[in-house]
Short mmCIF file of C-alpha atoms and ligand atoms in Angstrom, two decimals:
data_model
loop_
_atom_site.label_atom_id
_atom_site.label_comp_id
_atom_site.label_asym_id
_atom_site.label_seq_id
_atom_site.Cartn_x
_atom_site.Cartn_y
_atom_site.Cartn_z
CA MET F 11 112.60 64.76 93.96
CA GLY F 12 111.63 68.32 94.79
CA LEU F 13 113.44 70.72 97.06
CA LYS F 14 113.33 70.63 100.81
CA ILE F 15 112.42 74.01 102.21
CA TYR F 16 113.08 75.20 105.75
CA ILE F 17 110.09 76.79 107.44
CA ASP F 18 110.19 77.63 111.15
CA GLY F 19 112.44 74.82 112.26
CA LYS F 20 111.10 72.13 109.91
CA LEU F 21 112.29 70.87 106.55
CA VAL F 22 109.29 70.31 104.31
CA ASP F 23 108.79 69.24 100.69
CA GLU F 24 108.42 72.18 98.35
CA GLU F 25 104.75 71.26 97.63
CA ASP F 26 104.06 71.66 101.34
CA ALA F 27 106.15 74.81 101.81
CA LYS F 28 103.33 77.25 102.43
CA ILE F 29 102.88 80.52 104.25
CA SER F 30 99.50 81.88 105.38
CA VAL F 31 97.74 84.43 103.19
CA PHE F 32 97.36 86.43 106.43
CA ASP F 33 101.12 86.76 106.80
CA HIS F 34 101.87 90.46 106.42
CA CYS F 35 104.77 89.60 104.20
CA PHE F 36 102.20 88.39 101.67
CA LEU F 37 99.67 91.15 102.37
CA TYR F 38 102.07 94.08 102.58
CA GLY F 39 105.62 92.99 101.68
CA ASP F 40 106.31 93.33 105.41
CA GLY F 41 109.45 91.27 105.90
CA VAL F 42 113.16 91.19 105.16
CA PHE F 43 115.37 88.86 103.22
CA GLU F 44 118.85 87.98 102.06
CA GLY F 45 120.19 86.38 98.89
CA ILE F 46 123.35 84.43 99.69
CA ARG F 47 125.68 82.11 97.76
CA ALA F 48 127.53 79.00 98.76
CA TYR F 49 130.60 77.91 96.83
CA GLY F 50 132.16 74.49 97.33
CA GLY F 51 130.08 73.85 100.43
CA LYS F 52 131.06 77.11 102.11
CA VAL F 53 128.58 79.94 102.53
CA PHE F 54 130.14 83.12 101.12
CA ARG F 55 130.30 86.08 103.52
CA LEU F 56 127.65 84.54 105.79
CA GLU F 57 128.39 86.82 108.73
CA GLU F 58 127.98 89.93 106.58
CA HIS F 59 124.68 88.67 105.19
CA LEU F 60 123.36 87.80 108.65
CA ASP F 61 124.45 91.18 110.00
CA ARG F 62 122.61 92.91 107.16
CA LEU F 63 119.51 90.78 107.79
CA TYR F 64 119.44 91.73 111.48
CA ASP F 65 120.00 95.39 110.60
CA SER F 66 117.16 95.31 108.05
CA ALA F 67 114.93 93.64 110.65
CA ARG F 68 115.82 96.19 113.35
CA ALA F 69 115.09 99.02 110.94
CA ILE F 70 111.53 97.76 110.51
CA ALA F 71 111.11 96.81 114.19
CA LEU F 72 110.95 93.11 113.42
CA THR F 73 112.47 90.64 115.84
CA VAL F 74 114.18 87.75 114.08
CA PRO F 75 113.03 84.75 116.11
CA MET F 76 116.40 82.97 115.86
CA SER F 77 119.98 83.78 116.77
CA SER F 78 122.58 84.16 114.04
CA ASP F 79 124.16 80.84 115.08
CA GLU F 80 120.79 79.14 114.76
CA LEU F 81 120.25 80.73 111.35
CA ALA F 82 123.70 79.63 110.20
CA ARG F 83 122.98 76.06 111.33
CA ALA F 84 119.55 76.12 109.65
CA ILE F 85 121.14 77.24 106.37
CA GLU F 86 123.67 74.42 106.54
CA GLU F 87 120.99 71.90 107.41
CA THR F 88 118.87 73.02 104.43
CA MET F 89 121.83 72.82 102.06
CA ARG F 90 122.62 69.33 103.32
CA ALA F 91 119.01 68.18 102.94
CA ASN F 92 119.14 69.27 99.31
CA ASP F 93 122.60 67.84 98.73
CA LEU F 94 123.90 71.21 97.60
CA THR F 95 127.44 72.54 97.76
CA ASP F 96 127.09 75.36 95.23
CA ALA F 97 123.85 77.10 95.93
CA TYR F 98 121.81 80.25 95.94
CA ILE F 99 120.27 80.66 99.37
CA ARG F 100 117.16 82.76 99.98
CA LEU F 101 116.60 83.60 103.62
CA VAL F 102 113.31 85.33 104.41
CA VAL F 103 111.92 86.58 107.71
CA THR F 104 108.25 87.50 107.48
CA ARG F 105 106.28 89.71 109.88
CA GLY F 106 104.01 86.73 110.51
CA VAL F 107 100.27 86.17 110.56
CA GLY F 108 98.12 89.15 111.51
CA ASP F 109 94.75 90.57 110.54
CA LEU F 110 93.90 92.58 107.46
CA GLY F 111 95.04 95.85 109.03
CA LEU F 112 98.59 97.18 108.89
CA ASP F 113 99.29 96.88 112.61
CA PRO F 114 102.45 94.77 112.91
CA ARG F 115 101.89 94.35 116.69
CA LYS F 116 99.14 91.87 115.84
CA CYS F 117 101.69 89.64 114.12
CA LEU F 118 103.09 87.65 116.99
CA ASP F 119 105.08 84.98 115.19
CA PRO F 120 107.51 85.97 112.46
CA SER F 121 108.33 83.09 110.12
CA VAL F 122 111.79 82.11 108.95
CA VAL F 123 112.02 80.53 105.51
CA ILE F 124 115.16 79.20 103.84
CA ILE F 125 115.13 78.16 100.22
CA THR F 126 118.31 76.71 98.77
CA ALA F 127 118.50 76.09 95.07
CA SER F 128 121.06 75.66 92.38
CA ILE F 129 121.57 79.01 90.74
CA GLU F 130 120.80 80.04 87.20
CA LEU F 131 123.54 82.38 86.12
CA TYR F 132 123.89 84.64 83.15
CA PRO F 133 125.49 82.59 80.35
CA ASP F 134 129.32 82.65 80.27
CA GLU F 135 129.49 84.56 77.01
CA LEU F 136 127.54 87.43 78.55
CA TYR F 137 130.41 87.93 81.03
CA GLU F 138 132.85 88.10 78.09
CA LYS F 139 130.60 90.31 75.98
CA GLY F 140 129.13 92.50 78.71
CA LEU F 141 125.60 93.76 79.27
CA GLU F 142 123.63 96.50 77.64
CA VAL F 143 121.50 98.47 80.08
CA VAL F 144 119.23 101.49 80.09
CA THR F 145 118.38 104.11 82.70
CA ALA F 146 114.91 103.60 84.14
CA ALA F 147 112.53 106.54 84.45
CA THR F 148 111.45 105.12 87.83
CA ALA F 149 113.61 106.77 90.51
CA ARG F 150 114.96 104.78 93.45
CA ILE F 151 112.82 105.30 96.55
CA PRO F 152 114.35 108.17 98.58
CA PRO F 153 116.01 107.05 101.84
CA GLU F 154 113.67 109.38 103.76
CA ALA F 155 110.72 107.32 102.49
CA LEU F 156 112.11 103.80 102.73
CA ASN F 157 115.83 103.41 103.08
CA PRO F 158 117.13 101.14 100.29
CA ARG F 159 119.62 99.78 102.85
CA ILE F 160 116.68 97.83 104.24
CA LYS F 161 116.51 94.67 102.17
CA SER F 162 112.76 94.38 102.53
CA CYS F 163 110.38 91.98 100.82
CA ASN F 164 108.81 94.92 99.02
CA TYR F 165 110.80 95.13 95.80
CA LEU F 166 108.16 96.92 93.72
CA ASN F 167 110.38 99.96 93.22
CA ASN F 168 113.03 97.72 91.65
CA ILE F 169 110.47 95.63 89.75
CA LEU F 170 109.04 98.74 88.08
CA ALA F 171 112.53 99.69 86.90
CA LYS F 172 113.19 96.09 85.86
CA ILE F 173 110.05 96.14 83.68
CA GLU F 174 111.37 99.26 81.97
CA GLY F 175 114.69 97.53 81.35
CA LEU F 176 113.00 94.41 80.00
CA ASN F 177 110.77 96.50 77.73
CA ALA F 178 113.95 97.99 76.30
CA GLY F 179 115.41 94.51 75.78
CA CYS F 180 117.80 94.72 78.77
CA VAL F 181 118.09 92.37 81.75
CA GLU F 182 119.19 95.19 84.08
CA ALA F 183 118.34 98.87 84.40
CA ILE F 184 120.10 101.74 86.11
CA MET F 185 118.11 103.57 88.77
CA LEU F 186 118.81 107.21 89.61
CA ASN F 187 117.99 108.61 93.03
CA HIS F 188 115.43 111.34 93.64
CA LEU F 189 118.16 113.95 93.05
CA GLY F 190 119.09 112.52 89.67
CA TYR F 191 122.36 110.90 90.74
CA VAL F 192 123.15 107.31 89.86
CA ALA F 193 122.04 104.97 92.66
CA GLU F 194 122.26 101.33 91.58
CA CYS F 195 120.66 98.75 89.33
CA THR F 196 117.49 96.80 90.12
CA GLY F 197 119.40 93.93 91.75
CA ASP F 198 123.05 94.97 91.52
CA ASN F 199 125.36 97.77 92.58
CA ILE F 200 127.15 99.81 89.94
CA PHE F 201 130.78 100.87 89.50
CA CYS F 202 132.68 102.80 86.88
CA VAL F 203 136.39 103.06 86.14
CA LYS F 204 137.91 106.34 84.98
CA ASP F 205 141.63 106.89 84.51
CA GLY F 206 142.43 103.87 86.67
CA ARG F 207 140.16 104.98 89.54
CA VAL F 208 137.32 102.74 90.62
CA LEU F 209 134.23 104.76 91.52
CA THR F 210 130.88 103.79 92.99
CA PRO F 211 127.96 105.78 94.45
CA PRO F 212 128.11 106.26 98.24
CA GLU F 213 125.53 104.77 100.61
CA GLU F 214 123.94 108.21 100.88
CA ALA F 215 122.95 107.95 97.21
CA GLY F 216 120.20 105.64 98.50
CA ILE F 217 121.43 102.16 97.67
CA LEU F 218 121.51 98.71 99.11
CA LYS F 219 124.96 98.37 100.64
CA GLY F 220 125.90 95.33 98.62
CA ILE F 221 128.13 92.69 100.13
CA THR F 222 129.69 91.99 96.75
CA ARG F 223 130.26 95.76 96.44
CA ASP F 224 132.33 95.68 99.64
CA VAL F 225 134.27 92.61 98.50
CA VAL F 226 135.00 94.25 95.14
CA MET F 227 136.20 97.50 96.74
CA ASP F 228 138.59 95.45 98.91
CA LEU F 229 139.78 93.48 95.88
CA ALA F 230 140.38 96.67 93.90
CA ARG F 231 142.39 98.20 96.75
CA ALA F 232 144.41 94.98 97.05
CA GLU F 233 145.18 95.33 93.32
CA GLY F 234 146.64 98.76 94.09
CA LEU F 235 143.74 100.62 92.51
CA GLU F 236 142.35 103.82 93.94
CA VAL F 237 138.74 103.36 95.05
CA ALA F 238 136.32 106.16 95.86
CA GLU F 239 132.67 106.30 96.83
CA ARG F 240 131.32 109.46 95.32
CA PRO F 241 128.15 110.81 93.71
CA LEU F 242 128.01 109.81 90.06
CA THR F 243 125.93 111.24 87.25
CA ARG F 244 124.91 109.57 84.03
CA TYR F 245 127.62 111.68 82.37
CA ASP F 246 130.21 109.92 84.56
CA LEU F 247 128.94 106.55 83.35
CA TYR F 248 128.71 107.54 79.69
CA SER F 249 132.26 108.93 79.72
CA ALA F 250 133.78 106.14 81.85
CA ASP F 251 136.46 103.77 80.59
CA GLU F 252 134.59 100.84 82.11
CA VAL F 253 131.30 100.19 83.91
CA PHE F 254 130.45 97.02 85.77
CA LEU F 255 127.80 95.66 88.12
CA THR F 256 128.21 93.63 91.30
CA GLY F 257 125.79 91.39 93.16
CA THR F 258 125.48 88.04 94.87
CA ALA F 259 123.85 86.40 91.85
CA ALA F 260 125.72 88.15 89.01
CA GLU F 261 129.05 88.46 90.92
CA ILE F 262 130.85 90.94 88.62
CA ILE F 263 129.67 91.70 85.10
CA ALA F 264 130.74 94.34 82.59
CA VAL F 265 128.33 96.87 81.12
CA VAL F 266 129.27 97.82 77.57
CA LYS F 267 126.35 99.96 76.50
CA ILE F 268 124.16 102.40 78.45
CA ASP F 269 121.21 104.23 76.90
CA GLY F 270 122.62 103.53 73.45
CA ARG F 271 126.12 104.89 74.30
CA THR F 272 129.05 102.52 73.95
CA ILE F 273 131.10 102.44 77.14
CA GLY F 274 134.87 102.51 76.74
CA SER F 275 136.01 100.00 74.15
CA GLY F 276 132.58 98.35 74.02
CA LYS F 277 134.07 95.22 75.57
CA GLU F 278 134.83 94.05 79.08
CA GLY F 279 137.64 96.34 80.28
CA MET F 280 140.95 95.37 81.87
CA VAL F 281 140.02 96.42 85.40
CA THR F 282 136.70 94.57 85.28
CA ARG F 283 138.47 91.47 83.99
CA LYS F 284 141.10 91.67 86.71
CA LEU F 285 138.47 92.05 89.43
CA ARG F 286 136.44 89.19 88.01
CA LYS F 287 139.53 87.00 88.09
CA GLY F 288 140.29 88.10 91.65
CA PHE F 289 136.73 87.34 92.71
CA LYS F 290 136.89 83.86 91.16
CA GLU F 291 140.14 83.16 93.02
CA LEU F 292 138.57 84.34 96.26
CA ILE F 293 135.61 82.00 95.99
CA ALA F 294 137.76 79.11 94.78
CA GLY F 295 140.02 79.67 97.80
CA GLY F 296 137.02 79.30 100.09
CA SER F 297 137.19 82.72 101.77
N1 PMP H 17 121.22 96.36 95.02
C1 PMP H 17 120.03 95.73 95.07
C2 PMP H 17 118.79 96.51 94.95
C3 PMP H 17 119.99 94.33 95.28
O1 PMP H 17 118.81 93.70 95.36
C4 PMP H 17 121.20 93.61 95.38
C5 PMP H 17 121.17 92.11 95.54
N2 PMP H 17 120.98 91.72 96.86
C6 PMP H 17 122.42 94.32 95.31
C7 PMP H 17 122.37 95.69 95.12
C8 PMP H 17 123.72 93.61 95.45
O2 PMP H 17 123.92 93.29 96.80
P1 PMP H 17 124.76 92.00 97.22
O3 PMP H 17 126.12 92.17 96.64
O4 PMP H 17 124.77 92.02 98.71
O5 PMP H 17 124.05 90.83 96.64
#
């Protein structure tokens, strides 16, 4: 049996889960989304994800046609219909059907789509071994052009960098901002550890403010580690003791090689391991 997909208040079979070709989300990437996880039947950091969705929508002058309580109920309903307790949840709000012009005022009915699926994770051994990544030549879009804090349905900037990573045999790629500072990866935030300090680029570097990033900063502080958000260069990453990525799908994963340079010991470092353990405990504890 296929998946049940939520579209505008109805649960439909995946074969029938269709959006108009005149929806501006299809024509122009005009929409916003969230990627969320559920562990053991509980949606992880739901409030934070919904807040970010509404903020993204406000930033593009899109009115989400449902309240956050209604969205939360719809997510639960969709998970139940698919008999899922551990799930990856994709929540999309489109601009809606308009004409072939850009004018969003002609799109009167935004659509809400919820897809819940079981998640395909990186294999376990990759978490032990760590990832190799490269720096993409494609810069992250400057915040003045399109703020990366907006989680919009236009991910071409990230996809172009992802293609560069894949061409180099890597599943992730580091994106620098227009000033040459480290921003983030194509679908993950980035951290490094130097002399026991946990460092990550600040929001002003032009990044998506990751929810896992916030959780990990809290975890690190709770472990007694010093955490700082500060501009990072590639030199900082190359010379770091540890580098790791954070994201809803990947959770926390070590990076052991960047642009052909071995990072630290070339294996998952102690701090990364500790944070990964802390994160696992957090999700197992249902918070
Ligand atoms: N940066 C980008 C560009 C992303 O797409 C994601 C995944 N949503 C992240 C960072 C990580 O954010 P989060 O921890 O909220 O999943």
